[in-house]
Short mmCIF file of C-alpha atoms in Angstrom, two decimals:
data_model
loop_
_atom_site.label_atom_id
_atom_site.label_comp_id
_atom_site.label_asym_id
_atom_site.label_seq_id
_atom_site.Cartn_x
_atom_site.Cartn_y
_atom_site.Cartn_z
CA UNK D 1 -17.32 -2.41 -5.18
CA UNK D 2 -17.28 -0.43 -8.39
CA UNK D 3 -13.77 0.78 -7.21
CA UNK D 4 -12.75 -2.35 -5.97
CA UNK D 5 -13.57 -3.99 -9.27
CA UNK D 6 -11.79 -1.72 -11.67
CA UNK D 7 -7.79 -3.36 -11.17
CA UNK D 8 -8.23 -4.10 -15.10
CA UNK D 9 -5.27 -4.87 -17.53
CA UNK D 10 -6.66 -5.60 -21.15
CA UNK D 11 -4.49 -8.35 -21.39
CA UNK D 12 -5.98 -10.81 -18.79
CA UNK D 13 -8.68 -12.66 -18.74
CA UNK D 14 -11.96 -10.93 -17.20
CA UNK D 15 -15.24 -12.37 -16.18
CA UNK D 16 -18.42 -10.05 -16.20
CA UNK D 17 -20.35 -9.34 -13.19
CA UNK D 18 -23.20 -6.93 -12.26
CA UNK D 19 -22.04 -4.00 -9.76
CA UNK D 20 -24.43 -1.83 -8.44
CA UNK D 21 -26.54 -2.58 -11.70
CA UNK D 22 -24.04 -1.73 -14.24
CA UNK D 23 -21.98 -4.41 -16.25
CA UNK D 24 -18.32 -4.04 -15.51
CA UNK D 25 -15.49 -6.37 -16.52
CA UNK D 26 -13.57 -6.90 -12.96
CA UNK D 27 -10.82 -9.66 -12.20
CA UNK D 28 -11.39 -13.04 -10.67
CA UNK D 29 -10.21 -12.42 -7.33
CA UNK D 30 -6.98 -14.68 -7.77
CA UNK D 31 -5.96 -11.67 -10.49
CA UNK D 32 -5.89 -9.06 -7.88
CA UNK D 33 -2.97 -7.06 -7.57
CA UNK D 34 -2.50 -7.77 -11.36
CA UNK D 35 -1.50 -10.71 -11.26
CA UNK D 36 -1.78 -13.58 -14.75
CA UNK D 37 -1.29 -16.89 -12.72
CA UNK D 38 -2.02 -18.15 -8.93
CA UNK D 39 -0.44 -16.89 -6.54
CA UNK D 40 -0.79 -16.78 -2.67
CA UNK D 41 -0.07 -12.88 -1.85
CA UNK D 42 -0.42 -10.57 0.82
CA UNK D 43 -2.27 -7.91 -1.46
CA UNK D 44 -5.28 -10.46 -2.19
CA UNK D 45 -5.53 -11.02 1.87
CA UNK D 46 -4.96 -7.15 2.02
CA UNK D 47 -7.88 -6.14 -0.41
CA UNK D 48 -10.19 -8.98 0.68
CA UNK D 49 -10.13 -7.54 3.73
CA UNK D 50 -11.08 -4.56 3.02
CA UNK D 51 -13.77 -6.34 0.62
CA UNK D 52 -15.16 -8.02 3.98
CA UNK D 53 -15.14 -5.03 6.41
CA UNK D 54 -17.83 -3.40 3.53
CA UNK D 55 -19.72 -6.59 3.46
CA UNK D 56 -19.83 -6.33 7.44
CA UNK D 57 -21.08 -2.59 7.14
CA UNK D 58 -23.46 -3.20 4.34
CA UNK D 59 -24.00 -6.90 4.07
CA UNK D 60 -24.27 -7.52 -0.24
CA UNK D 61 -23.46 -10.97 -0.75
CA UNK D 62 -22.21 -10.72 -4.18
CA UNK D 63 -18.99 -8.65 -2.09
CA UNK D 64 -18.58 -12.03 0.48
CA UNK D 65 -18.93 -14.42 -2.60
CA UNK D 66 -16.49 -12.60 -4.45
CA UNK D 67 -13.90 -12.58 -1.40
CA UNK D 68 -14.83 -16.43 -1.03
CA UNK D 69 -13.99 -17.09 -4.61
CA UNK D 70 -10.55 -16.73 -3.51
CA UNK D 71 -10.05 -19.58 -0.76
CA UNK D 72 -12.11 -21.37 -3.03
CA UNK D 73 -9.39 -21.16 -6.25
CA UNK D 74 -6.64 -21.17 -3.63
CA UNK D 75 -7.53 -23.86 -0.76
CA UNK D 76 -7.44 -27.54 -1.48
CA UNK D 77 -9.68 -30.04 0.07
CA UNK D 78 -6.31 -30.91 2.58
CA UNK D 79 -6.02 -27.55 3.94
CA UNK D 80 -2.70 -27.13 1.44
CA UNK D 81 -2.62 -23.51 -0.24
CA UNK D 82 -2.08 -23.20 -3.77
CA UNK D 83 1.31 -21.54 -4.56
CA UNK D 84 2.29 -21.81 -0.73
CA UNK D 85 5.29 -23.36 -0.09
CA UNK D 86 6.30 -23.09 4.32
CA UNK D 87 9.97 -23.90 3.53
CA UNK D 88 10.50 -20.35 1.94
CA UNK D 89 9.39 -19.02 5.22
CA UNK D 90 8.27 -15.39 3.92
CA UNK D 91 6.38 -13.36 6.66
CA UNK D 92 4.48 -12.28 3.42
CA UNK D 93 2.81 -15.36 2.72
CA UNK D 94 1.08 -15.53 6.06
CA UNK D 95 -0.91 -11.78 5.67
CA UNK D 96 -3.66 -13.42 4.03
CA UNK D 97 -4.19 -16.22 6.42
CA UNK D 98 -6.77 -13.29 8.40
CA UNK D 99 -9.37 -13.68 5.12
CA UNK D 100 -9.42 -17.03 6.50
CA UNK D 101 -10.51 -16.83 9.90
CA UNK D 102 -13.85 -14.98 8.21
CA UNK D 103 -14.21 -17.84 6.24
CA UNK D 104 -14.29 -20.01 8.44
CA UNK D 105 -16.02 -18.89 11.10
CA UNK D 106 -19.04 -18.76 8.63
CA UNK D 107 -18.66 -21.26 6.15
CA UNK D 108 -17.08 -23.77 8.84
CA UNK D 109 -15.26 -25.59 6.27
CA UNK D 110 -12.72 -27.61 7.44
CA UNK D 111 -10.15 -26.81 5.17
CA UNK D 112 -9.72 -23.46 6.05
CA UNK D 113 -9.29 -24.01 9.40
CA UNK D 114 -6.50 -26.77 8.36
CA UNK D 115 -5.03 -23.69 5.84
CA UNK D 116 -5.00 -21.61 9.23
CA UNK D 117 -3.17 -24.30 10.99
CA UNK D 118 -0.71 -24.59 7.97
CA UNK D 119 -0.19 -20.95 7.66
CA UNK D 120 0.46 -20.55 11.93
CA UNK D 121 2.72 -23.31 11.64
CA UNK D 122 5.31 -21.49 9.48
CA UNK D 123 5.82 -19.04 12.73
CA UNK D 124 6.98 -21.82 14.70
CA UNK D 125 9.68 -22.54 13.33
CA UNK D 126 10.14 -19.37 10.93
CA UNK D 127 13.94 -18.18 11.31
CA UNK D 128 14.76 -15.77 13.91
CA UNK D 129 17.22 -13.15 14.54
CA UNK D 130 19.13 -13.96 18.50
CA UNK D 131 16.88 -11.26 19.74
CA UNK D 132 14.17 -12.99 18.72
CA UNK D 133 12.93 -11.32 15.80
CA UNK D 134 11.31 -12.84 12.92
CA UNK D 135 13.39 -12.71 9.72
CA UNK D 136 11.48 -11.27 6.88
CA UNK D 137 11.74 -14.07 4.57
CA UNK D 138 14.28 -17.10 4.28
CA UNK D 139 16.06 -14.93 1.58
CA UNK D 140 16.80 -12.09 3.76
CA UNK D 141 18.80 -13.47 6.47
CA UNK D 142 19.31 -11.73 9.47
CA UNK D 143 16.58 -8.72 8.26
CA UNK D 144 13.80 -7.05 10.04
CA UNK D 145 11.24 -4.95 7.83
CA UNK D 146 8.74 -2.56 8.68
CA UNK D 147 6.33 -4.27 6.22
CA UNK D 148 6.77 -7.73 7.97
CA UNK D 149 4.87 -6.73 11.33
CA UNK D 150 1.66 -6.18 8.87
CA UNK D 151 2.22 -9.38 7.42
CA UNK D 152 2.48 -11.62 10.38
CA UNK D 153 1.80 -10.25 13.65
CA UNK D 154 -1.70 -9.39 13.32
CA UNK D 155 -2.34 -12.71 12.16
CA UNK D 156 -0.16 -14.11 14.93
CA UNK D 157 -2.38 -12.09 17.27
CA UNK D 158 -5.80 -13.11 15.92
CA UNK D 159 -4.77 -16.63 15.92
CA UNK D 160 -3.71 -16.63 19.68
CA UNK D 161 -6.99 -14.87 20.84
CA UNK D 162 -9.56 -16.75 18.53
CA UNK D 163 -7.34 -20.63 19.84
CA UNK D 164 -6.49 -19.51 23.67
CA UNK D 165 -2.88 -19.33 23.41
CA UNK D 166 -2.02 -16.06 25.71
CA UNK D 167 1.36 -17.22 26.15
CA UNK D 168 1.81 -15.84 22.28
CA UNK D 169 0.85 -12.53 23.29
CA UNK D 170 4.53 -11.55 24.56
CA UNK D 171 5.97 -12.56 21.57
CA UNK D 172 3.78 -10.82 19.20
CA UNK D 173 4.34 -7.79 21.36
CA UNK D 174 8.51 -8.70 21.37
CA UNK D 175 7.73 -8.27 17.41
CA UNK D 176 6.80 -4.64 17.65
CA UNK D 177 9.68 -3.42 20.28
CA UNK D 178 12.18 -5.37 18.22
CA UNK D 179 11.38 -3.92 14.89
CA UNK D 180 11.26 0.06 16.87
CA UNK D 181 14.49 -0.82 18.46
CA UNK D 182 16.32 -1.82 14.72
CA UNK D 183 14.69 0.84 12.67
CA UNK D 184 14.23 3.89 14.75
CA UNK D 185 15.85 6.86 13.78
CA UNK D 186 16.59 9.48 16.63
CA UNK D 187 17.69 12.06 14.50
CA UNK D 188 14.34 12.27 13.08
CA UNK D 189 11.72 10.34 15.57
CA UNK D 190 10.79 8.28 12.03
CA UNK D 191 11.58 4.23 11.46
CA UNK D 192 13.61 3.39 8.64
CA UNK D 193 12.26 0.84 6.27
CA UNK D 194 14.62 -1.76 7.31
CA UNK D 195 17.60 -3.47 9.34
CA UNK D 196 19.97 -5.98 9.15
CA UNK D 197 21.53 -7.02 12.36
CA UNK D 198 24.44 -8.55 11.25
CA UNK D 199 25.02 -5.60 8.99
CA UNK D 200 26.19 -7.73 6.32
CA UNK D 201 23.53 -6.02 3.37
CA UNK D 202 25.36 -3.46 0.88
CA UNK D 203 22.23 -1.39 1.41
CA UNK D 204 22.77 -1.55 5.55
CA UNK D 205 24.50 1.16 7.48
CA UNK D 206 28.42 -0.47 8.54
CA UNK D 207 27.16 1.07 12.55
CA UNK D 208 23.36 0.86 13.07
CA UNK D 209 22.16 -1.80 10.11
CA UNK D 210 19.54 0.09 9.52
CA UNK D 211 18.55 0.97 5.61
CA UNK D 212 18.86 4.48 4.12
CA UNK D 213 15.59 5.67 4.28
CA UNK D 214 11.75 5.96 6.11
CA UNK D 215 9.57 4.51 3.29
CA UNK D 216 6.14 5.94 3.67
CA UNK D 217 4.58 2.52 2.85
CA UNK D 218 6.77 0.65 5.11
CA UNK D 219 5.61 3.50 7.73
CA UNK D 220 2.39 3.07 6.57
CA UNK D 221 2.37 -0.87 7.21
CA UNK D 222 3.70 -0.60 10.29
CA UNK D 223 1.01 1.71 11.30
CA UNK D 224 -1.76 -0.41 10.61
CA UNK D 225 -0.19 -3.33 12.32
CA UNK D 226 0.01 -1.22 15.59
CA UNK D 227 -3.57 -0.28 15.48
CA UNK D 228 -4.75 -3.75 14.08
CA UNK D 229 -3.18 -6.33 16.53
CA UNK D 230 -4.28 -4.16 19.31
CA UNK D 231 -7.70 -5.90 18.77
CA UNK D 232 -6.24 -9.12 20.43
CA UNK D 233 -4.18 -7.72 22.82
CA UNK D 234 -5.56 -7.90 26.01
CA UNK D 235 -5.65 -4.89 27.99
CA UNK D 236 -3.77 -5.95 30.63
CA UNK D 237 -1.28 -7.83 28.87
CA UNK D 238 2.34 -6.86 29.87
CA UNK D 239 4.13 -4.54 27.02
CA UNK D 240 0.74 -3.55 25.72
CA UNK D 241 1.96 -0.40 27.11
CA UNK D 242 4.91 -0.41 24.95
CA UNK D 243 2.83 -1.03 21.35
CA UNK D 244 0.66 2.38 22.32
CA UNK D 245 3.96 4.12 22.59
CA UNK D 246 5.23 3.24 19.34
CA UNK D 247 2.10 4.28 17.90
CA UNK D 248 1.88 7.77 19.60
CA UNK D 249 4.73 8.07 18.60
CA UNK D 250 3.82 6.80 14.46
CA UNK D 251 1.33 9.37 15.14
CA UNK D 252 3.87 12.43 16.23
CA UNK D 253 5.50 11.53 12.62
CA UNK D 254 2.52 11.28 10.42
CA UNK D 255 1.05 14.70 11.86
CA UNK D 256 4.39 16.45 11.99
CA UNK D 257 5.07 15.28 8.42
CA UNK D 258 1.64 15.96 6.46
CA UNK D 259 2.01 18.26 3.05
CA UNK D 260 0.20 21.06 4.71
CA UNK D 261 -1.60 21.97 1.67
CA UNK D 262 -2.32 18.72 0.32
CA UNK D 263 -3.04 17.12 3.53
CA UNK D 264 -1.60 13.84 1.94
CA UNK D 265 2.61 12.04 2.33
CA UNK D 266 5.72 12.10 0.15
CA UNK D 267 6.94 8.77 -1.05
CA UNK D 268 10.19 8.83 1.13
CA UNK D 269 9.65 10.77 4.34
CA UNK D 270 12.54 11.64 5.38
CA UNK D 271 13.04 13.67 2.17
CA UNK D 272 9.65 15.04 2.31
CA UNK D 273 9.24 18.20 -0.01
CA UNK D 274 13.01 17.70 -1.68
CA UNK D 275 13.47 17.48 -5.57
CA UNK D 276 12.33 14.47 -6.98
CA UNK D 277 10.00 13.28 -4.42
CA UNK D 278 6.43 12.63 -4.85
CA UNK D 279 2.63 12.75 -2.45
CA UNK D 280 2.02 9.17 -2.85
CA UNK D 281 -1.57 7.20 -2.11
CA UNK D 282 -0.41 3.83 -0.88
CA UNK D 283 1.06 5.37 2.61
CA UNK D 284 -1.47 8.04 2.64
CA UNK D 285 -4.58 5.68 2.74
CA UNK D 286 -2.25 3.65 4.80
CA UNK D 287 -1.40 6.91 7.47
CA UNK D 288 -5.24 7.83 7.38
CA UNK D 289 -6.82 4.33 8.04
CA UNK D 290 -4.63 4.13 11.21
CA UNK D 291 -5.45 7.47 12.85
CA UNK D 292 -8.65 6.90 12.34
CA UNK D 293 -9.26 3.84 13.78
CA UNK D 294 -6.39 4.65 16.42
CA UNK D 295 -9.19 7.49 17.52
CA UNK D 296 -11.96 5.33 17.35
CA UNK D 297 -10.39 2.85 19.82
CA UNK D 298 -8.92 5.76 21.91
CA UNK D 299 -5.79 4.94 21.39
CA UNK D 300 -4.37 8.27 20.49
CA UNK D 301 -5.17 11.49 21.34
CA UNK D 302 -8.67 12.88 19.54
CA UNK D 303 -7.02 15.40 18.29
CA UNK D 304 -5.31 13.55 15.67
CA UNK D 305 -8.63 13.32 14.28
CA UNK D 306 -8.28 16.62 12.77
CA UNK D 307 -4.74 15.08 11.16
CA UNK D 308 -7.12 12.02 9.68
CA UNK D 309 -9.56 14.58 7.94
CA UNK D 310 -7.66 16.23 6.20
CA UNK D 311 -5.63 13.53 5.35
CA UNK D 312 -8.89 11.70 3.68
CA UNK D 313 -9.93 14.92 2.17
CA UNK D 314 -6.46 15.27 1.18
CA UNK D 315 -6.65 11.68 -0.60
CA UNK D 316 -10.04 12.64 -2.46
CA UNK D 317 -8.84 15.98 -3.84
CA UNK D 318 -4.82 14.72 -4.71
CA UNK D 319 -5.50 11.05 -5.44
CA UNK D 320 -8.97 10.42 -6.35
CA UNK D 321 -10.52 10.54 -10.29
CA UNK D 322 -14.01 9.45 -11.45
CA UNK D 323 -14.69 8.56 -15.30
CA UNK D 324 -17.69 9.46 -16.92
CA UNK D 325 -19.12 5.86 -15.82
CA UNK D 326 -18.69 6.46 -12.20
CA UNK D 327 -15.97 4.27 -12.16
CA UNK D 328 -13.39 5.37 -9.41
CA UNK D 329 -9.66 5.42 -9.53
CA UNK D 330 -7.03 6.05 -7.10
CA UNK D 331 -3.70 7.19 -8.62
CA UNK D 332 -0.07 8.00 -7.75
CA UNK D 333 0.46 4.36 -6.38
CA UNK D 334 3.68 3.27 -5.78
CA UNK D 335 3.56 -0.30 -7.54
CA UNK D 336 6.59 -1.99 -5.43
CA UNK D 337 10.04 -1.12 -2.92
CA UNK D 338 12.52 -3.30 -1.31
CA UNK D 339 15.70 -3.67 -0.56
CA UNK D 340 18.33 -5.80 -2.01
CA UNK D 341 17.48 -8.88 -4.14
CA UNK D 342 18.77 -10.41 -7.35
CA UNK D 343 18.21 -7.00 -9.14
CA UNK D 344 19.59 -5.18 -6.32
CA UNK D 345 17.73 -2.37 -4.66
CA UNK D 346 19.77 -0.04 -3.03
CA UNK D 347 17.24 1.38 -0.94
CA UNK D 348 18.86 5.11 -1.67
CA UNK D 349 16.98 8.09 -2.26
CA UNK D 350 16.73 7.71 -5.45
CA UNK D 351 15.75 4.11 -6.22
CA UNK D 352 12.71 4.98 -3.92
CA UNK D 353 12.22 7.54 -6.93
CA UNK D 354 12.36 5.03 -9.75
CA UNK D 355 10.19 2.40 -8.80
CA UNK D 356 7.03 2.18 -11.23
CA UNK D 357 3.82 4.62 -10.26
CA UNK D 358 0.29 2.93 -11.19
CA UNK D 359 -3.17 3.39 -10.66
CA UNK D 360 -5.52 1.07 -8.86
CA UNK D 361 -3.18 -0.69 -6.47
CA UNK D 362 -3.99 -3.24 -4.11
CA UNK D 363 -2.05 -1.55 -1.49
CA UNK D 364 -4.23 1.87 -2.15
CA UNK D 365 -7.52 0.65 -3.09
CA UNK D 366 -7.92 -1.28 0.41
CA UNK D 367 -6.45 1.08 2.76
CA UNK D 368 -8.42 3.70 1.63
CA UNK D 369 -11.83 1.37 1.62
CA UNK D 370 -10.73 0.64 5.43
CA UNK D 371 -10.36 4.34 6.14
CA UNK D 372 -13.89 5.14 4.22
CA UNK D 373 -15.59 3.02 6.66
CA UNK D 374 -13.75 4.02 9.59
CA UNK D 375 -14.83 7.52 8.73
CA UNK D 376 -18.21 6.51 8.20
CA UNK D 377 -17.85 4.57 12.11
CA UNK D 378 -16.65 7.52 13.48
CA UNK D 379 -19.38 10.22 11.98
CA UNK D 380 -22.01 7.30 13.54
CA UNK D 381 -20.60 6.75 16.91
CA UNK D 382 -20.49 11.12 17.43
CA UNK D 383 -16.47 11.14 17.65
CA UNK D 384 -17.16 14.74 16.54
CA UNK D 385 -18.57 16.44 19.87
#
């Protein structure tokens, strides 16, 4: 919790809670991921998560209650979401919709399972490309992203298997093959970040669509979708098959591409080592939560343990600082990437570069708590003999 709680910028707003006996000034959980006013956001879901999964492991109510506080600010008494709006149809929006299953399965209040309803809603009639893939938000016609199969498939996934609806296993699965088929790079085995099909995007190759670059985060997200919405798949479901394949192959790329010193991943991984480019945290908590818990569920080869190892090693000696109070930080975050927008983003090599670098982000801090307990399952279940 003590690293959870320490996303602190002097100029908001911060109430004062005991952590592990020691008085620390931590955000109300609506002010994750920085932020000074409301707002529904895949980082809170992201972070709460991970804020759930230790409460799981080590049961400390103060963690659930602080998770809780955010449906609480955010949910109204109708099941409508603060800040949500379904007519902008952004894949983001509907990330965060998995804190709410948790919720509600143990507070059984009703408007969260309305709020679930809402948010499953928005995939019914969310646009769609003609192949059938999921636009990633209303203002990016025509575009798949890597980062959009974290935010909505998984959820997608969990919905179908907690509400009975197998028939939405094919399309969640569709999702997946879609988004390989757009971004895959054959020159390199990677997935670029992104593709528009009707190439119409300055930032979109005239031939393929496809974006410049492989992201690391965008990598990263994908990766943990493949290993997360394999929870709900059942094993026998047709093109379950195809999802492992992707991610053996996600896992060729993150072994083949780990800074063999560092253990950790450059920023833009195509370009891994050039001039310029960094070892950033976000896609290396990311790269290591996935093989972990891809070896834990057996669904990659154990040796890629070794790859995890000494890519969370890697994270504690590269990315990892602790203050005199015991207060821990992660570092070398990339803050934010996309591609195009009203302040265009080019998606080149170098606007990948120039994005702002932070400490303490959402998209770190709860990747790596994920991986720190999936390295804890692993030690306990005797993955090491």
């Amino acid at each position: 919790m003590t690293a959870m709680a320490q996303q602190v910028d002097k100029n908001q707003p911060w109430s004062v809670r005991m952590v592990e006996s020691e008085m620390i000034r931590c955000p109300e959980a609506w002010q994750l991921d920085f932020q000074p006013r409301l707002k529904w956001d895949y980082c809170h879901g992201l972070e709460l998560q991970a804020m759930l999964d230790v409460y799981d492991a080590y049961g400390d109510q103060r963690i659930f209650d602080y998770a809780l506080a955010y449906a609480d600010t955010m949910i109204h008494a109708d099941g409508s979401i603060e800040a949500y709006k379904l007519e902008e149809y952004n894949i983001d929006r509907v990330n965060t919709g998995k804190v709410l299953f948790r919720f509600y399965e143990q507070t059984k209040e009703e408007r969260y399972r309305k709020a679930i309803d809402l948010l499953r809603s928005q995939l019914d009639t969310h646009p769609r490309n003609e192949d059938g893939g999921f636009w990633h938000k209303q203002v990016y016609p025509n575009q798949m992203w890597l980062d959009g199969l974290y935010m909505g498939a998984p959820f997608y996934a969990e919905y179908a298997y907690r509400n009975s609806r197998p028939q939405d296993y094919a399309d969640v699965i569709k999702q997946f093959v879609l988004a390989a088929k757009h971004t895959y790079d054959p020159t390199n085995g990677l997935y670029r970040h992104a593709c528009d099909v009707k190439r119409q995007e300055r930032w979109a190759d005239k031939n393929t669509g496809q974006s410049a670059h492989s992201w690391g985060r965008a990598m990263g997200w994908y990766a943990m979708a493949l290993v997360d919405v394999l929870d709900f798949l059942p094993k026998h479901e047709p093109g379950r098959e195809e999802v492992l394949k992707i991610l053996n192959n996600v896992a060729v790329q993150i072994k083949r591409l780990q800074h063999p010193e560092a253990g950790v991943w450059y920023q833009v991984l195509d370009k891994s080592g050039e001039p310029g480019n960094y070892l950033e945290s976000t896609c290396s908590t990311m790269f290591t939560y996935a093989l972990f818990k891809a070896v834990r569920m057996e669904y990659i080869d154990k040796s890629y343990l070794d790859v995890a190892i000494k890519g969370y090693e890697g994270i504690l000696k590269t990315f990892i600082e602790v203050g005199e109070n015991g207060v821990v930080e992660i570092t070398n975050c990339c803050a934010v990437a996309g591609l195009g927008g009203k302040v265009y983003r080019s998606g080149s090599y170098e606007y990948y570069l120039s994005e702002p670098i932070r400490n303490n982000d959402p998209k770190a801090v709860g990747p790596f708590i994920m991986a720190s307990l999936e390295w804890e399952r692993l030690q306990r279940f005797g993955c090491f003999k």
